[in-house]
Short mmCIF file of C-alpha atoms and ligand atoms in Angstrom, two decimals:
data_model
loop_
_atom_site.label_atom_id
_atom_site.label_comp_id
_atom_site.label_asym_id
_atom_site.label_seq_id
_atom_site.Cartn_x
_atom_site.Cartn_y
_atom_site.Cartn_z
CA UNK A 1 -12.93 55.75 30.02
CA UNK A 2 -10.11 53.64 28.82
CA UNK A 3 -10.27 53.39 25.18
CA UNK A 4 -10.35 49.56 23.98
CA UNK A 5 -7.20 47.86 23.98
CA UNK A 6 -5.44 50.68 25.86
CA UNK A 7 -4.43 51.74 28.83
CA UNK A 8 -4.78 55.10 30.55
CA UNK A 9 -0.96 56.36 29.62
CA UNK A 10 -2.14 54.50 25.96
CA UNK A 11 0.20 51.52 25.96
CA UNK A 12 -1.48 49.18 24.27
CA UNK A 13 -2.74 45.89 26.18
CA UNK A 14 -2.34 43.85 23.32
CA UNK A 15 0.93 42.32 21.10
CA UNK A 16 2.39 44.58 18.57
CA UNK A 17 0.77 42.69 15.71
CA UNK A 18 -2.59 44.68 16.96
CA UNK A 19 -3.89 48.06 16.41
CA UNK A 20 -6.18 48.90 19.23
CA UNK A 21 -8.72 48.80 16.73
CA UNK A 22 -11.02 45.79 18.00
CA UNK A 23 -12.62 44.64 14.61
CA UNK A 24 -8.90 43.41 13.92
CA UNK A 25 -9.25 40.98 16.90
CA UNK A 26 -12.35 39.98 15.74
CA UNK A 27 -10.68 39.03 12.29
CA UNK A 28 -7.85 36.95 13.62
CA UNK A 29 -10.01 35.06 15.81
CA UNK A 30 -12.48 34.89 12.74
CA UNK A 31 -9.93 33.82 9.87
CA UNK A 32 -9.52 29.85 9.18
CA UNK A 33 -8.17 30.79 5.90
CA UNK A 34 -4.90 30.20 6.64
CA UNK A 35 -5.78 26.45 7.76
CA UNK A 36 -8.71 25.51 5.77
CA UNK A 37 -6.98 27.00 2.58
CA UNK A 38 -6.03 22.89 2.74
CA UNK A 39 -9.26 22.05 1.70
CA UNK A 40 -9.62 23.70 -1.44
CA UNK A 41 -9.75 21.25 -3.93
CA UNK A 42 -12.43 20.09 -2.20
CA UNK A 43 -14.34 22.88 -2.08
CA UNK A 44 -13.72 23.25 -5.79
CA UNK A 45 -15.04 19.60 -6.11
CA UNK A 46 -17.91 20.19 -3.87
CA UNK A 47 -18.92 23.48 -6.12
CA UNK A 48 -18.58 21.65 -9.81
CA UNK A 49 -21.02 18.47 -8.16
CA UNK A 50 -23.66 21.86 -6.90
CA UNK A 51 -23.18 24.06 -9.85
CA UNK A 52 -24.14 20.88 -12.24
CA UNK A 53 -27.05 19.36 -10.26
CA UNK A 54 -28.46 23.53 -10.32
CA UNK A 55 -28.13 23.66 -14.07
CA UNK A 56 -29.98 20.05 -13.96
CA UNK A 57 -32.82 20.80 -12.22
CA UNK A 58 -33.02 24.59 -13.92
CA UNK A 59 -32.60 26.05 -10.62
CA UNK A 60 -29.47 28.30 -12.73
CA UNK A 61 -29.13 28.41 -16.23
CA UNK A 62 -26.48 26.09 -18.21
CA UNK A 63 -24.58 29.34 -19.40
CA UNK A 64 -23.74 30.16 -15.45
CA UNK A 65 -23.38 26.40 -14.86
CA UNK A 66 -20.64 26.57 -17.70
CA UNK A 67 -19.11 30.23 -16.99
CA UNK A 68 -19.04 28.81 -13.13
CA UNK A 69 -17.03 25.89 -14.23
CA UNK A 70 -14.64 27.71 -16.50
CA UNK A 71 -14.18 30.07 -13.33
CA UNK A 72 -13.83 27.04 -10.83
CA UNK A 73 -11.05 25.38 -12.90
CA UNK A 74 -9.30 28.58 -13.72
CA UNK A 75 -8.99 28.93 -9.74
CA UNK A 76 -8.19 25.81 -8.72
CA UNK A 77 -5.16 26.07 -11.26
CA UNK A 78 -4.02 29.55 -9.93
CA UNK A 79 -3.98 27.89 -6.72
CA UNK A 80 -1.78 24.99 -7.40
CA UNK A 81 0.34 27.38 -9.48
CA UNK A 82 0.57 29.68 -6.33
CA UNK A 83 -0.48 32.41 -8.01
CA UNK A 84 -3.71 32.55 -6.51
CA UNK A 85 -4.74 35.91 -4.18
CA UNK A 86 -5.26 34.43 -1.08
CA UNK A 87 -7.48 37.39 1.71
CA UNK A 88 -7.50 36.72 4.92
CA UNK A 89 -10.47 39.76 5.41
CA UNK A 90 -12.02 37.03 3.07
CA UNK A 91 -11.94 34.59 6.61
CA UNK A 92 -12.59 31.36 4.78
CA UNK A 93 -11.38 29.37 2.17
CA UNK A 94 -15.45 29.36 0.71
CA UNK A 95 -15.69 33.42 0.48
CA UNK A 96 -11.69 33.08 -1.06
CA UNK A 97 -13.45 31.32 -3.52
CA UNK A 98 -16.36 32.50 -4.25
CA UNK A 99 -15.24 36.39 -4.41
CA UNK A 100 -12.23 35.05 -7.14
CA UNK A 101 -14.89 33.49 -9.08
CA UNK A 102 -16.88 36.86 -9.21
CA UNK A 103 -13.64 38.81 -9.91
CA UNK A 104 -13.38 36.06 -12.61
CA UNK A 105 -16.83 35.72 -14.49
CA UNK A 106 -19.23 38.14 -12.40
CA UNK A 107 -22.40 38.20 -11.48
CA UNK A 108 -23.27 33.95 -12.35
CA UNK A 109 -20.57 33.71 -9.40
CA UNK A 110 -23.20 34.76 -7.09
CA UNK A 111 -25.77 32.36 -8.28
CA UNK A 112 -23.21 28.71 -6.83
CA UNK A 113 -24.40 29.97 -3.62
CA UNK A 114 -28.22 29.02 -3.85
CA UNK A 115 -29.77 26.23 -1.93
CA UNK A 116 -26.20 26.11 -0.14
CA UNK A 117 -24.72 27.50 3.03
CA UNK A 118 -20.97 27.40 4.24
CA UNK A 119 -22.55 24.89 6.97
CA UNK A 120 -23.27 21.81 4.96
CA UNK A 121 -20.46 23.33 2.38
CA UNK A 122 -17.65 23.07 5.20
CA UNK A 123 -18.95 19.76 6.25
CA UNK A 124 -19.45 18.64 2.52
CA UNK A 125 -15.70 19.61 2.14
CA UNK A 126 -13.99 18.37 5.73
CA UNK A 127 -15.88 14.35 4.99
CA UNK A 128 -14.34 14.53 1.89
CA UNK A 129 -10.69 15.41 2.62
CA UNK A 130 -10.66 12.92 5.80
CA UNK A 131 -12.45 10.35 3.55
CA UNK A 132 -9.43 10.77 1.06
CA UNK A 133 -6.63 10.47 4.14
CA UNK A 134 -8.96 7.24 5.73
CA UNK A 135 -8.28 5.87 2.04
CA UNK A 136 -4.59 6.94 2.26
CA UNK A 137 -4.81 5.39 5.75
CA UNK A 138 -5.64 2.42 5.24
CA UNK A 139 -2.98 1.75 1.63
CA UNK A 140 -0.27 2.79 3.99
CA UNK A 141 -0.88 0.52 6.77
CA UNK A 142 -1.04 -1.83 4.15
CA UNK A 143 2.65 -1.28 3.53
CA UNK A 144 4.05 -1.33 6.84
CA UNK A 145 2.09 -4.84 6.88
CA UNK A 146 3.78 -6.16 3.99
CA UNK A 147 7.28 -4.99 5.63
CA UNK A 148 6.54 -7.20 9.17
CA UNK A 149 5.13 -9.51 6.95
CA UNK A 150 8.72 -9.67 5.21
CA UNK A 151 11.02 -9.86 8.21
CA UNK A 152 8.54 -12.62 9.74
CA UNK A 153 8.90 -14.69 6.30
CA UNK A 154 12.22 -14.56 6.85
CA UNK A 155 12.30 -14.97 10.41
CA UNK A 156 10.29 -18.28 10.99
CA UNK A 157 12.47 -20.25 13.22
CA UNK A 158 14.85 -16.97 14.76
CA UNK A 159 15.08 -17.34 18.12
CA UNK A 160 14.47 -14.82 20.48
CA UNK A 161 13.31 -14.71 24.76
CA UNK A 162 10.01 -14.06 24.94
CA UNK A 163 9.00 -11.56 28.04
CA UNK A 164 6.61 -11.09 29.91
CA UNK A 165 6.62 -8.00 32.79
CA UNK A 166 9.45 -7.51 30.54
CA UNK A 167 11.25 -10.48 32.60
CA UNK A 168 12.29 -13.46 29.87
CA UNK A 169 9.43 -15.78 30.05
CA UNK A 170 9.49 -18.45 27.15
CA UNK A 171 11.30 -18.78 24.28
CA UNK A 172 9.42 -17.40 20.92
CA UNK A 173 10.35 -16.82 17.63
CA UNK A 174 11.08 -13.65 15.90
CA UNK A 175 8.60 -14.15 12.97
CA UNK A 176 6.02 -14.85 15.73
CA UNK A 177 6.76 -11.35 16.91
CA UNK A 178 6.67 -9.93 13.62
CA UNK A 179 3.28 -11.41 13.86
CA UNK A 180 1.95 -9.93 16.43
CA UNK A 181 2.32 -6.49 15.40
CA UNK A 182 0.70 -7.42 11.90
CA UNK A 183 -2.31 -8.22 13.68
CA UNK A 184 -2.69 -5.21 15.58
CA UNK A 185 -2.00 -3.16 12.21
CA UNK A 186 -4.69 -5.53 10.65
CA UNK A 187 -7.01 -4.31 12.85
CA UNK A 188 -6.10 -0.88 12.89
CA UNK A 189 -6.63 -0.84 9.24
CA UNK A 190 -10.03 -1.93 9.52
CA UNK A 191 -10.80 0.69 11.97
CA UNK A 192 -10.24 3.09 9.17
CA UNK A 193 -11.86 1.02 6.84
CA UNK A 194 -14.84 1.01 8.71
CA UNK A 195 -15.13 4.34 9.61
CA UNK A 196 -14.71 5.44 5.63
CA UNK A 197 -17.44 3.16 5.17
CA UNK A 198 -19.38 5.40 7.85
CA UNK A 199 -19.03 8.70 7.02
CA UNK A 200 -19.57 8.39 3.59
CA UNK A 201 -22.56 9.84 3.94
CA UNK A 202 -23.35 13.38 2.15
CA UNK A 203 -24.10 16.56 3.89
CA UNK A 204 -24.40 18.72 0.64
CA UNK A 205 -27.85 20.64 0.51
CA UNK A 206 -28.52 20.52 3.92
CA UNK A 207 -28.04 23.91 3.67
CA UNK A 208 -28.06 26.43 6.61
CA UNK A 209 -29.64 23.92 9.21
CA UNK A 210 -33.28 23.22 7.82
CA UNK A 211 -32.97 22.51 3.97
CA UNK A 212 -33.93 24.34 1.49
CA UNK A 213 -37.10 25.23 -0.48
CA UNK A 214 -35.44 25.64 -4.25
CA UNK A 215 -36.07 21.72 -5.61
CA UNK A 216 -32.38 20.43 -5.18
CA UNK A 217 -31.28 16.85 -6.28
CA UNK A 218 -29.10 15.81 -2.74
CA UNK A 219 -29.03 12.32 -4.52
CA UNK A 220 -27.26 13.44 -7.47
CA UNK A 221 -24.20 16.10 -5.45
CA UNK A 222 -24.00 13.12 -3.85
CA UNK A 223 -23.38 10.72 -6.05
CA UNK A 224 -20.90 12.68 -8.12
CA UNK A 225 -18.75 13.28 -5.10
CA UNK A 226 -18.48 9.33 -4.47
CA UNK A 227 -20.83 9.39 -1.28
CA UNK A 228 -22.86 6.25 -0.76
CA UNK A 229 -26.37 8.79 -0.09
CA UNK A 230 -27.63 11.82 1.38
CA UNK A 231 -27.18 12.26 4.80
CA UNK A 232 -30.87 11.98 6.37
CA UNK A 233 -31.25 15.07 8.53
CA UNK A 234 -30.21 18.13 7.86
CA UNK A 235 -29.69 19.44 11.24
CA UNK A 236 -27.26 16.20 11.79
CA UNK A 237 -25.55 17.15 8.60
CA UNK A 238 -24.08 20.26 9.70
CA UNK A 239 -23.64 19.33 12.85
CA UNK A 240 -21.74 16.50 12.89
CA UNK A 241 -18.45 15.88 13.40
CA UNK A 242 -17.86 12.81 14.98
CA UNK A 243 -16.61 11.32 11.85
CA UNK A 244 -13.49 13.43 12.66
CA UNK A 245 -13.41 12.09 16.11
CA UNK A 246 -13.30 8.32 15.09
CA UNK A 247 -10.72 8.86 12.35
CA UNK A 248 -8.80 10.57 15.41
CA UNK A 249 -9.96 7.58 17.56
CA UNK A 250 -9.13 5.18 15.13
CA UNK A 251 -5.88 7.19 14.48
CA UNK A 252 -4.88 6.96 18.27
CA UNK A 253 -5.19 3.30 18.75
CA UNK A 254 -2.83 2.90 15.84
CA UNK A 255 -0.36 5.69 17.35
CA UNK A 256 -0.65 3.18 20.47
CA UNK A 257 0.31 0.72 18.37
CA UNK A 258 3.41 2.32 16.17
CA UNK A 259 4.31 3.98 19.82
CA UNK A 260 4.79 0.37 21.40
CA UNK A 261 6.51 -1.14 18.70
CA UNK A 262 8.96 1.88 18.75
CA UNK A 263 9.79 1.08 22.45
CA UNK A 264 10.30 -2.29 21.55
CA UNK A 265 12.93 -1.22 18.82
CA UNK A 266 14.61 1.56 21.39
CA UNK A 267 15.00 -1.15 23.86
CA UNK A 268 16.11 -4.06 21.46
CA UNK A 269 18.61 -1.69 19.65
CA UNK A 270 20.29 -0.64 22.98
CA UNK A 271 24.02 -2.36 23.88
CA UNK A 272 22.34 -4.10 26.69
CA UNK A 273 19.85 -6.20 24.54
CA UNK A 274 21.57 -5.88 20.92
CA UNK A 275 18.41 -7.73 19.86
CA UNK A 276 18.50 -5.63 16.22
CA UNK A 277 20.20 -3.38 14.03
CA UNK A 278 19.65 -0.48 12.60
CA UNK A 279 21.06 1.42 9.63
CA UNK A 280 22.76 4.89 9.23
CA UNK A 281 19.44 5.50 7.55
CA UNK A 282 17.29 5.60 10.29
CA UNK A 283 19.57 6.18 13.28
CA UNK A 284 21.42 9.37 13.83
CA UNK A 285 24.71 9.99 15.84
CA UNK A 286 25.85 11.63 19.39
CA UNK A 287 28.29 15.17 18.96
CA UNK A 288 29.81 13.93 21.72
CA UNK A 289 29.57 10.81 22.33
CA UNK A 290 31.35 8.81 19.13
CA UNK A 291 29.93 5.70 20.25
CA UNK A 292 26.44 6.29 19.97
CA UNK A 293 24.04 5.64 17.24
CA UNK A 294 20.68 6.42 18.74
CA UNK A 295 17.18 5.47 17.17
CA UNK A 296 15.91 8.68 17.26
CA UNK A 297 13.17 7.85 14.30
CA UNK A 298 11.64 5.18 17.02
CA UNK A 299 11.71 7.44 19.86
CA UNK A 300 9.78 10.23 17.73
CA UNK A 301 7.42 7.79 16.62
CA UNK A 302 6.89 6.67 20.42
CA UNK A 303 6.15 10.38 20.96
CA UNK A 304 3.69 11.15 18.15
CA UNK A 305 0.83 9.58 20.23
CA UNK A 306 0.86 12.39 22.24
CA UNK A 307 -0.49 15.16 19.96
CA UNK A 308 -2.47 12.39 17.95
CA UNK A 309 -4.35 11.37 21.15
CA UNK A 310 -4.02 15.42 22.51
CA UNK A 311 -5.95 16.01 19.17
CA UNK A 312 -8.67 13.41 19.70
CA UNK A 313 -9.24 15.43 23.35
CA UNK A 314 -9.12 19.10 21.67
CA UNK A 315 -11.98 17.70 19.14
CA UNK A 316 -13.78 16.08 21.88
CA UNK A 317 -13.85 18.96 24.12
CA UNK A 318 -14.75 21.21 21.37
CA UNK A 319 -17.82 19.15 20.37
CA UNK A 320 -18.83 18.41 23.97
CA UNK A 321 -22.50 20.31 24.90
CA UNK A 322 -22.42 22.29 21.37
CA UNK A 323 -26.35 22.53 20.65
CA UNK A 324 -27.52 21.62 17.24
CA UNK A 325 -27.09 22.72 14.59
CA UNK A 326 -23.78 24.83 13.31
CA UNK A 327 -21.49 27.05 16.13
CA UNK A 328 -18.73 28.80 15.02
CA UNK A 329 -16.81 26.26 17.60
CA UNK A 330 -17.15 23.14 15.30
CA UNK A 331 -13.97 25.88 12.95
CA UNK A 332 -11.81 24.54 15.54
CA UNK A 333 -12.91 20.96 13.93
CA UNK A 334 -10.05 20.86 11.42
CA UNK A 335 -6.54 21.90 12.76
CA UNK A 336 -6.45 19.26 15.34
CA UNK A 337 -7.61 16.82 12.68
CA UNK A 338 -5.01 18.33 10.33
CA UNK A 339 -2.06 17.80 12.77
CA UNK A 340 -3.01 14.61 13.79
CA UNK A 341 -3.18 12.84 10.53
CA UNK A 342 0.20 14.53 9.57
CA UNK A 343 1.73 13.07 12.38
CA UNK A 344 0.13 9.64 11.85
CA UNK A 345 1.59 9.78 8.25
CA UNK A 346 5.01 10.44 8.94
CA UNK A 347 5.01 8.10 11.74
CA UNK A 348 3.45 4.98 9.39
CA UNK A 349 6.45 6.32 6.79
CA UNK A 350 9.00 6.17 9.13
CA UNK A 351 7.95 2.94 11.03
CA UNK A 352 7.00 1.30 7.76
CA UNK A 353 11.35 2.28 6.68
CA UNK A 354 12.62 0.94 9.80
CA UNK A 355 11.15 -2.25 10.04
CA UNK A 356 12.38 -2.68 6.43
CA UNK A 357 15.93 -1.67 8.19
CA UNK A 358 16.13 -3.60 10.65
CA UNK A 359 18.54 -6.82 10.74
CA UNK A 360 17.99 -9.07 14.07
CA UNK A 361 21.19 -10.57 15.66
CA UNK A 362 20.28 -14.47 15.40
CA UNK A 363 23.16 -15.04 17.89
CA UNK A 364 22.31 -12.58 20.36
CA UNK A 365 18.77 -13.71 20.29
CA UNK A 366 19.58 -17.01 20.99
CA UNK A 367 21.76 -16.74 23.78
CA UNK A 368 19.33 -14.16 25.16
CA UNK A 369 16.37 -16.57 24.88
CA UNK A 370 18.04 -19.05 26.88
CA UNK A 371 19.01 -16.59 29.85
CA UNK A 372 16.81 -16.42 32.54
CA UNK A 373 15.61 -19.88 32.40
CA UNK A 374 13.18 -19.52 29.85
CA UNK A 375 12.93 -23.61 29.29
CA UNK A 376 11.62 -23.55 33.17
CA UNK A 377 8.18 -24.08 32.41
CA UNK A 378 9.20 -27.23 29.71
CA UNK A 379 11.02 -28.79 32.60
CA UNK A 380 7.85 -28.68 34.33
CA UNK A 381 5.85 -30.08 31.69
CA UNK A 382 8.34 -33.13 30.61
CA UNK A 383 8.08 -33.71 34.60
CA UNK A 384 4.66 -34.40 34.22
CA UNK A 385 4.35 -35.60 30.68
CA UNK A 386 7.21 -38.38 31.35
CA UNK A 387 6.97 -38.92 35.14
CA UNK A 388 3.35 -38.73 35.58
CA UNK A 389 4.19 -35.96 38.20
CA UNK A 390 1.25 -33.53 39.08
CA UNK A 391 1.80 -30.00 38.19
CA UNK A 392 2.27 -28.14 41.13
CA UNK A 393 4.73 -30.80 42.08
CA UNK A 394 6.56 -30.66 39.01
CA UNK A 395 6.97 -27.04 39.62
CA UNK A 396 8.31 -27.52 43.14
CA UNK A 397 11.33 -29.89 41.44
CA UNK A 398 11.56 -27.33 39.13
CA UNK A 399 11.73 -24.66 40.93
CA UNK A 400 14.78 -26.07 43.19
CA UNK A 401 16.52 -27.30 39.54
CA UNK A 402 16.19 -23.64 38.92
CA UNK A 403 18.02 -22.86 42.38
CA UNK A 404 20.67 -25.11 41.41
CA UNK A 405 21.15 -23.77 38.07
CA UNK A 406 21.38 -20.08 39.18
CA UNK A 407 23.87 -20.67 41.92
CA UNK A 408 26.48 -22.95 39.29
CA UNK A 409 25.96 -19.95 37.20
CA UNK A 410 24.37 -21.66 34.20
CA UNK A 411 21.69 -22.37 32.15
CA UNK A 412 19.19 -25.06 32.44
CA UNK A 413 20.37 -27.02 29.46
CA UNK A 414 23.84 -27.27 30.82
CA UNK A 415 23.35 -28.48 34.52
CA UNK A 416 24.30 -32.04 34.75
CA UNK A 417 22.22 -35.26 35.13
CA UNK A 418 23.55 -36.31 37.91
CA UNK A 419 23.17 -32.44 39.51
CA UNK A 420 19.34 -32.98 38.45
CA UNK A 421 18.74 -36.24 39.84
CA UNK A 422 20.12 -35.07 43.19
CA UNK A 423 16.97 -33.20 43.42
CA UNK A 424 14.27 -35.88 41.58
CA UNK A 425 15.94 -39.55 41.17
CA UNK A 426 13.89 -40.60 37.92
CA UNK A 427 15.10 -37.93 35.65
CA UNK A 428 16.69 -39.26 32.69
CA UNK A 429 18.54 -37.54 29.69
CA UNK A 430 15.77 -37.36 27.70
CA UNK A 431 14.71 -34.15 29.71
CA UNK A 432 17.67 -32.32 27.53
CA UNK A 433 15.50 -32.86 24.19
CA UNK A 434 13.08 -30.43 25.67
CA UNK A 435 15.41 -27.75 27.87
CA UNK A 436 16.83 -25.75 24.45
CA UNK A 437 15.16 -22.82 23.46
CA UNK A 438 14.67 -24.02 19.72
CA UNK A 439 13.13 -27.16 21.49
CA UNK A 440 10.77 -24.78 23.44
CA UNK A 441 9.46 -22.60 20.56
CA UNK A 442 9.24 -25.41 18.34
CA UNK A 443 7.15 -27.35 20.67
CA UNK A 444 4.46 -24.96 21.26
CA UNK A 445 2.37 -26.21 18.22
CA UNK A 446 -1.01 -25.07 19.12
CA UNK A 447 -3.05 -22.99 17.17
CA UNK A 448 -1.72 -19.07 17.11
CA UNK A 449 1.55 -20.71 18.68
CA UNK A 450 4.70 -19.51 18.57
CA UNK A 451 6.44 -22.53 16.96
CA UNK A 452 8.42 -22.01 13.39
CA UNK A 453 5.77 -24.27 12.08
CA UNK A 454 2.47 -22.53 13.09
CA UNK A 455 4.64 -18.97 12.52
CA UNK A 456 5.21 -20.31 8.54
CA UNK A 457 1.28 -20.99 8.26
CA UNK A 458 0.36 -17.52 9.38
CA UNK A 459 2.96 -16.24 7.44
CA UNK A 460 1.61 -17.92 4.48
CA UNK A 461 -2.33 -16.52 5.51
CA UNK A 462 -1.02 -13.25 5.54
CA UNK A 463 1.48 -14.03 1.80
CA UNK A 464 -2.18 -14.75 0.68
CA UNK A 465 -4.09 -11.74 1.88
CA UNK A 466 -2.01 -9.18 1.66
CA UNK A 467 -1.21 -10.26 -2.32
N1 LIG B 1 -14.69 28.94 8.39
C1 LIG B 1 -16.43 27.96 9.14
C2 LIG B 1 -16.15 27.02 9.55
O1 LIG B 1 -14.83 26.14 8.82
C3 LIG B 1 -17.27 27.73 7.71
C4 LIG B 1 -18.39 27.86 8.09
C5 LIG B 1 -18.86 29.08 8.56
N2 LIG B 1 -20.47 29.39 8.85
C6 LIG B 1 -21.08 30.33 9.70
N3 LIG B 1 -21.91 30.15 9.15
N4 LIG B 1 -20.23 30.97 9.61
O2 LIG B 1 -16.49 26.33 10.20
#
């Protein structure tokens, strides 16, 4: 018979890290301290609340509680100044801290875990950590919204081309375009806020899965940890990870919006578009092509959605099909969330910086706004209004005038009146009042429309909301 991890010639089947001892493999797959140490502050906070409650209920003595609190404070300081003796043999953050507590205060450390299990402990830690992140994202998105608002405010009447199918459609204002993203990010922020409010219930005291015979007070620990209430079902409390899935869903949607805005920045900074300029702060050069100024930050933000949505997919698949209550599979919940949130945080910060940095090139935007016969719809509308023409006929007449302008290589507002009258004799020179991009945008006064008047109103509304 072959020995474990060795073939017939004694050559190791696994990499050099491993000896032929299967228990090391067990440790390697089991250990989580390399990533769950991120939860140290939440773990200590939970233990402080739990021991406070145990003492209040007479389950441990107040002397033991005092020793536990003193020990935990020392441990926190050790972790924060880098002197904590991390041990991979001790598997995870919970056992690392408990073992260290025993070094420090002896037997009383063993009483901390009364009426509690690592199952409700990890669920509590992870919820506390995620809640803090959700609150952080809400604030972060607020900063991005303010940056977009400042651009909108400065550009309520900056005319640019509006696109559908990335083809010139109708002129819009740059401020209007910025406010479109502001609306999207506002919804993203409300998704994070909703998620935060829904997940703010305490698993602590659910113990391993079934609750505990000790006379614990779950309301007390919930309150101490800032939760709205204890979770009502102990099986659910230790096995639910939908709060993390929901947070990742919100993160994925937000990353999608960041990706769309990034794509526009990439397009807009190209020489062919030249709609905006970015400074040296958010661009890089090429090592071979001296003329280049690459929008790397935008490209990287555009890509981040991949890993963020990857995290959502990964955790969804970890959770699907898991029976109640806790299974070790769930230890795989943390890394995707940590990674995705770090990526989103960086992406939001970089986008906020870029939006503040970006300078719209007004002349270039105005020229582009007039290109592509972007006021053809305005011409058709003028024919309907001024000549009482049915819209279908006006569409046809406009099509012929556009073809004429195209043939002459000119824009609609540069065509002579005579040329236009050759298509339809009743056209008067009043038509020129609607053919400029500014006139076109300004006429779109319907609620939510692009006219500078409406955009300024929305800017004022957002200023009041975000102040
Ligand atoms: N490290 C574990 C995790 O992250 C903690 C819970 C362990 N529970 C257990 N019954 N082994 O999920």
